[in-house]
Amino acid sequence: PSIDVVCTLRESLKSNKNYIFCCQSCGDIVVKDRKILRVLPLPSENWSDLVEEWCCHPDPFARSTLHPQHGDCFLGDTFFLLNSGNESHVPESPKSKENTRVICKRCKTMLGETVSSDTIKYYVTEVMIQLAEGSFSPAPRSQFVQSMVAQCLLELSSAKSTFRFTIKGENGKTYILIWLLNSDTLLVESLGSSSSHSIFTPFGDILMPSSGPVGTWNAVKVLYQPSIKCRNKDLADAWENDMGVHPLKFPSETCLELLLILGLSTASLPPSLRCMNSFQVRNSFY
């Protein structure tokens, strides 16, 4: 694309570099000047359930935990783990699920959750990562969210050959059913065709980045169904029990933001292109 809204964590995080972690919504610094010594991928969230299939003896990992040390960053599907260090926004002794939420001190946005007394899970849609010697350059909220989600879909579909996803909140509720249709869409907007740019979101930005009189954007095309307030419950239940469907977890507020972004994008398409069977169509930029 002509403008990179955000690059993937695997591309942006390098060993032996100092980074600043900022709240994406307001720019407040969450972790200041942290030197990352190791960047390591985590196994899937349900990896321990498969150990019985791997081992003919008792689980050798039963007492092991994957907690990062101070210079580590562990990457999951939709989150990364950092050692909490002396971060002031971390609850000292969480006693309930609500108390494990990590909240931005300035804008009160949920950034992640405490995993243990020394480990924090930050969601990739809530935190921007910058080199310590660089300057903070915030991305528009709706563009950042759709870019990060699109990258999650691309990476997982490539690594695991799965194309159906459920978007879940940290509360365990399913908000959206997504079917990745293709990942090689290129959208071109010629001079004078500015209808898509006129679609403003409630976040104060537009759905598509601006790149001058002629714009090109890489995009993924997805089919989706809302799954809130018992909508599409039968389909959601069927997907829940389908091993070919991969769950993606984000903060519940972000799930609602994503659903709104999907709806606005669908509304920008010609009526004949908005639906395929019972699914709605959407292009997500990355």
Short mmCIF file of C-alpha atoms in Angstrom, two decimals:
data_model
loop_
_atom_site.label_atom_id
_atom_site.label_comp_id
_atom_site.label_asym_id
_atom_site.label_seq_id
_atom_site.Cartn_x
_atom_site.Cartn_y
_atom_site.Cartn_z
CA PRO A 1 0.00 0.00 0.00
CA SER A 2 1.05 3.61 -0.56
CA ILE A 3 0.67 4.33 3.16
CA ASP A 4 1.46 1.81 5.89
CA VAL A 5 -0.94 2.35 8.78
CA VAL A 6 0.79 -0.23 10.90
CA CYS A 7 3.17 -3.12 10.39
CA THR A 8 2.88 -6.51 12.04
CA LEU A 9 4.41 -7.09 15.44
CA ARG A 10 6.77 -9.69 14.00
CA GLU A 11 8.01 -7.10 11.54
CA SER A 12 8.18 -4.16 13.94
CA LEU A 13 9.74 -5.82 17.02
CA LYS A 14 13.45 -6.53 16.80
CA SER A 15 15.73 -7.96 19.44
CA ASN A 16 18.12 -5.65 21.31
CA LYS A 17 16.08 -2.54 20.55
CA ASN A 18 14.39 -0.13 22.97
CA TYR A 19 10.65 0.41 22.53
CA ILE A 20 7.88 2.58 23.88
CA PHE A 21 4.39 1.07 24.19
CA CYS A 22 1.57 3.61 23.89
CA CYS A 23 -2.20 3.51 24.22
CA GLN A 24 -3.49 3.58 20.64
CA SER A 25 -6.59 5.57 21.56
CA CYS A 26 -4.94 8.54 23.29
CA GLY A 27 -1.18 8.16 22.91
CA ASP A 28 -0.44 7.87 26.63
CA ILE A 29 2.77 5.93 27.34
CA VAL A 30 2.04 2.52 28.84
CA VAL A 31 5.56 1.07 28.97
CA LYS A 32 8.47 3.47 28.61
CA ASP A 33 11.85 2.65 27.09
CA ARG A 34 11.72 -1.15 27.40
CA LYS A 35 14.66 -3.04 25.85
CA ILE A 36 13.41 -6.18 24.15
CA LEU A 37 16.01 -8.95 24.16
CA ARG A 38 13.86 -11.81 22.84
CA VAL A 39 10.76 -11.87 20.62
CA LEU A 40 9.20 -15.33 20.68
CA PRO A 41 5.94 -16.72 19.25
CA LEU A 42 3.53 -18.44 21.62
CA PRO A 43 1.78 -21.70 20.78
CA SER A 44 -1.98 -21.60 20.28
CA GLU A 45 -4.06 -20.89 23.39
CA ASN A 46 -5.25 -24.51 23.63
CA TRP A 47 -1.82 -26.07 23.16
CA SER A 48 -1.90 -27.80 26.56
CA ASP A 49 -5.06 -29.68 25.56
CA LEU A 50 -3.07 -31.44 22.83
CA VAL A 51 -0.23 -32.62 25.07
CA GLU A 52 -2.00 -35.94 25.71
CA GLU A 53 -1.81 -36.61 21.99
CA TRP A 54 1.94 -35.92 21.97
CA CYS A 55 3.07 -37.77 25.10
CA CYS A 56 2.66 -41.37 26.26
CA HIS A 57 3.40 -40.39 29.87
CA PRO A 58 2.02 -37.74 32.29
CA ASP A 59 2.03 -34.17 31.06
CA PRO A 60 5.61 -32.89 31.48
CA PHE A 61 4.43 -29.28 31.15
CA ALA A 62 1.74 -29.44 33.84
CA ARG A 63 3.67 -27.18 36.19
CA SER A 64 5.30 -25.04 33.52
CA THR A 65 4.09 -21.55 32.64
CA LEU A 66 5.03 -19.41 29.67
CA HIS A 67 5.78 -16.15 31.45
CA PRO A 68 8.16 -13.59 29.92
CA GLN A 69 11.20 -12.24 31.74
CA HIS A 70 11.89 -8.51 31.79
CA GLY A 71 13.47 -8.39 28.32
CA ASP A 72 11.03 -10.79 26.66
CA CYS A 73 8.03 -10.23 24.41
CA PHE A 74 5.87 -13.28 23.69
CA LEU A 75 3.54 -13.01 20.68
CA GLY A 76 0.09 -14.61 20.57
CA ASP A 77 -2.61 -14.49 17.90
CA THR A 78 -4.21 -11.23 19.06
CA PHE A 79 -2.01 -10.20 21.97
CA PHE A 80 1.52 -10.06 23.31
CA LEU A 81 2.86 -10.77 26.77
CA LEU A 82 5.25 -8.53 28.65
CA ASN A 83 6.78 -8.72 32.07
CA SER A 84 4.91 -6.17 34.17
CA GLY A 85 8.03 -4.73 35.85
CA ASN A 86 6.93 -1.73 37.92
CA GLU A 87 3.97 -0.61 35.79
CA SER A 88 1.62 1.44 37.97
CA HIS A 89 -1.58 0.54 36.09
CA VAL A 90 -1.32 -3.17 37.02
CA PRO A 91 -3.61 -4.34 39.87
CA GLU A 92 -1.46 -5.58 42.73
CA SER A 93 -3.62 -8.51 43.77
CA PRO A 94 -6.50 -9.19 41.36
CA LYS A 95 -9.40 -10.85 43.18
CA SER A 96 -11.94 -11.01 40.35
CA LYS A 97 -12.08 -11.03 36.57
CA GLU A 98 -12.91 -7.31 36.56
CA ASN A 99 -9.82 -6.53 38.62
CA THR A 100 -7.54 -8.18 36.06
CA ARG A 101 -8.34 -5.55 33.42
CA VAL A 102 -5.42 -3.27 32.55
CA ILE A 103 -6.79 0.22 31.93
CA CYS A 104 -5.19 3.27 30.33
CA LYS A 105 -4.71 5.90 33.03
CA ARG A 106 -5.63 8.76 30.70
CA CYS A 107 -8.58 7.60 28.55
CA LYS A 108 -9.70 4.55 30.60
CA THR A 109 -9.59 2.25 27.57
CA MET A 110 -9.02 -1.42 28.31
CA LEU A 111 -5.52 -2.29 27.10
CA GLY A 112 -5.24 -5.87 28.29
CA GLU A 113 -5.34 -8.18 31.28
CA THR A 114 -3.03 -9.36 34.02
CA VAL A 115 -2.09 -13.00 33.50
CA SER A 116 -0.10 -13.33 36.72
CA SER A 117 1.58 -11.11 39.29
CA ASP A 118 4.42 -10.40 36.85
CA THR A 119 2.85 -10.84 33.37
CA ILE A 120 0.50 -8.62 31.37
CA LYS A 121 -1.39 -9.50 28.21
CA TYR A 122 -1.77 -6.49 25.88
CA TYR A 123 -4.15 -6.70 22.92
CA VAL A 124 -2.66 -5.74 19.54
CA THR A 125 -5.65 -3.52 18.76
CA GLU A 126 -5.10 -1.37 21.85
CA VAL A 127 -1.35 -0.67 22.00
CA MET A 128 1.01 0.91 19.48
CA ILE A 129 4.71 0.09 19.57
CA GLN A 130 7.35 2.66 18.64
CA LEU A 131 11.12 2.69 18.74
CA ALA A 132 12.28 4.66 21.78
CA GLU A 133 14.29 7.09 19.66
CA GLY A 134 11.38 7.67 17.28
CA SER A 135 8.37 9.97 17.60
CA PHE A 136 4.80 8.85 18.28
CA SER A 137 2.68 8.99 15.13
CA PRO A 138 -0.89 7.94 15.96
CA ALA A 139 -2.96 6.08 13.37
CA PRO A 140 -6.70 6.79 12.97
CA ARG A 141 -8.60 4.42 15.24
CA SER A 142 -10.82 2.69 12.66
CA GLN A 143 -7.94 2.21 10.22
CA PHE A 144 -5.72 0.80 12.98
CA VAL A 145 -8.37 -1.67 14.19
CA GLN A 146 -9.23 -3.01 10.75
CA SER A 147 -5.55 -3.21 9.78
CA MET A 148 -4.60 -5.22 12.87
CA VAL A 149 -7.58 -7.57 12.53
CA ALA A 150 -6.87 -8.07 8.81
CA GLN A 151 -3.27 -8.98 9.63
CA CYS A 152 -4.43 -11.51 12.23
CA LEU A 153 -6.70 -13.11 9.63
CA LEU A 154 -3.90 -13.20 7.05
CA GLU A 155 -1.32 -14.72 9.38
CA LEU A 156 -3.65 -17.39 10.76
CA SER A 157 -5.10 -18.37 7.39
CA SER A 158 -1.58 -18.78 6.04
CA ALA A 159 -0.17 -20.64 9.06
CA LYS A 160 -3.15 -22.86 9.87
CA SER A 161 -5.15 -23.02 6.62
CA THR A 162 -8.25 -21.84 8.46
CA PHE A 163 -10.61 -19.31 6.91
CA ARG A 164 -13.47 -19.07 9.39
CA PHE A 165 -13.14 -17.07 12.59
CA THR A 166 -15.23 -16.06 15.57
CA ILE A 167 -14.56 -12.63 17.07
CA LYS A 168 -14.94 -12.94 20.84
CA GLY A 169 -14.76 -10.43 23.66
CA GLU A 170 -12.66 -10.86 26.76
CA ASN A 171 -15.98 -11.66 28.46
CA GLY A 172 -16.29 -14.85 26.36
CA LYS A 173 -19.20 -13.62 24.23
CA THR A 174 -19.14 -14.09 20.46
CA TYR A 175 -19.74 -10.84 18.57
CA ILE A 176 -18.98 -11.58 14.91
CA LEU A 177 -18.63 -14.59 12.60
CA ILE A 178 -16.07 -13.92 9.85
CA TRP A 179 -15.31 -15.95 6.73
CA LEU A 180 -12.14 -14.92 4.90
CA LEU A 181 -13.04 -14.90 1.20
CA ASN A 182 -9.73 -13.78 -0.31
CA SER A 183 -6.59 -11.98 0.75
CA ASP A 184 -5.26 -10.55 -2.50
CA THR A 185 -7.78 -7.81 -3.27
CA LEU A 186 -6.37 -4.57 -4.63
CA LEU A 187 -8.71 -1.59 -4.53
CA VAL A 188 -8.11 1.35 -6.83
CA GLU A 189 -9.80 4.73 -6.58
CA SER A 190 -9.36 7.08 -9.51
CA LEU A 191 -9.28 10.87 -9.50
CA GLY A 192 -12.65 12.40 -8.69
CA SER A 193 -14.17 9.29 -7.18
CA SER A 194 -14.30 10.24 -3.51
CA SER A 195 -17.48 8.51 -2.35
CA SER A 196 -15.61 6.03 -0.15
CA HIS A 197 -13.62 8.84 1.49
CA SER A 198 -16.84 10.54 2.56
CA ILE A 199 -17.71 7.77 4.99
CA PHE A 200 -16.71 9.08 8.39
CA THR A 201 -16.76 6.89 11.46
CA PRO A 202 -17.82 7.79 15.00
CA PHE A 203 -14.08 7.70 15.86
CA GLY A 204 -13.52 10.95 13.94
CA ASP A 205 -11.69 9.42 10.96
CA ILE A 206 -12.48 7.71 7.67
CA LEU A 207 -12.53 4.05 6.75
CA MET A 208 -9.83 4.28 4.09
CA PRO A 209 -6.43 5.98 4.26
CA SER A 210 -5.92 8.88 1.87
CA SER A 211 -3.13 8.62 -0.64
CA GLY A 212 -3.68 11.48 -3.08
CA PRO A 213 -5.70 11.76 -6.28
CA VAL A 214 -5.23 8.09 -7.21
CA GLY A 215 -5.30 5.60 -4.35
CA THR A 216 -4.51 1.88 -4.19
CA TRP A 217 -5.03 -0.29 -1.13
CA ASN A 218 -4.30 -3.90 -0.35
CA ALA A 219 -7.34 -5.46 1.25
CA VAL A 220 -8.83 -8.72 2.43
CA LYS A 221 -12.41 -9.50 1.46
CA VAL A 222 -14.49 -11.08 4.21
CA LEU A 223 -18.01 -12.33 4.69
CA TYR A 224 -19.44 -11.70 8.13
CA GLN A 225 -22.50 -12.14 10.32
CA PRO A 226 -23.24 -10.28 13.57
CA SER A 227 -23.71 -12.56 16.54
CA ILE A 228 -24.99 -10.19 19.23
CA LYS A 229 -28.35 -10.22 20.98
CA CYS A 230 -28.89 -13.84 19.87
CA ARG A 231 -28.63 -12.97 16.17
CA ASN A 232 -27.58 -15.96 14.03
CA LYS A 233 -27.49 -18.08 17.18
CA ASP A 234 -27.80 -21.43 15.38
CA LEU A 235 -24.92 -20.62 13.06
CA ALA A 236 -22.82 -19.29 15.95
CA ASP A 237 -23.44 -22.47 17.94
CA ALA A 238 -22.47 -24.61 14.95
CA TRP A 239 -19.25 -22.63 14.46
CA GLU A 240 -18.47 -22.85 18.16
CA ASN A 241 -18.32 -26.64 17.93
CA ASP A 242 -16.49 -26.73 14.60
CA MET A 243 -12.76 -27.53 14.85
CA GLY A 244 -12.18 -25.66 11.57
CA VAL A 245 -13.19 -22.33 13.13
CA HIS A 246 -10.54 -20.32 14.93
CA PRO A 247 -11.53 -17.94 17.78
CA LEU A 248 -9.94 -14.48 18.02
CA LYS A 249 -10.27 -12.61 21.30
CA PHE A 250 -10.26 -8.82 21.69
CA PRO A 251 -11.69 -6.40 24.28
CA SER A 252 -15.49 -6.38 24.03
CA GLU A 253 -15.51 -2.65 23.22
CA THR A 254 -13.19 -3.29 20.27
CA CYS A 255 -15.45 -6.09 19.03
CA LEU A 256 -18.33 -3.60 18.90
CA GLU A 257 -16.08 -1.06 17.13
CA LEU A 258 -15.15 -3.70 14.55
CA LEU A 259 -18.80 -4.60 13.99
CA LEU A 260 -19.59 -0.92 13.37
CA ILE A 261 -16.65 -0.60 10.95
CA LEU A 262 -17.85 -3.68 9.07
CA GLY A 263 -21.34 -2.26 8.77
CA LEU A 264 -20.13 1.11 7.50
CA SER A 265 -17.96 -0.56 4.88
CA THR A 266 -20.81 -2.77 3.68
CA ALA A 267 -23.04 0.29 3.36
CA SER A 268 -20.43 1.91 1.07
CA LEU A 269 -20.69 -0.93 -1.47
CA PRO A 270 -23.24 -1.02 -4.29
CA PRO A 271 -26.42 -2.82 -3.10
CA SER A 272 -25.79 -5.75 -5.45
CA LEU A 273 -22.40 -6.42 -3.84
CA ARG A 274 -23.35 -6.17 -0.18
CA CYS A 275 -24.44 -9.76 0.41
CA MET A 276 -23.41 -13.27 -0.55
CA ASN A 277 -25.95 -15.88 0.47
CA SER A 278 -26.79 -14.93 4.06
CA PHE A 279 -23.46 -13.17 4.73
CA GLN A 280 -22.59 -9.51 4.37
CA VAL A 281 -19.52 -8.48 2.37
CA ARG A 282 -16.73 -6.22 3.56
CA ASN A 283 -13.24 -5.13 2.43
CA SER A 284 -10.71 -4.61 5.24
CA PHE A 285 -7.51 -2.69 4.53
CA TYR A 286 -4.04 -3.56 5.78
#
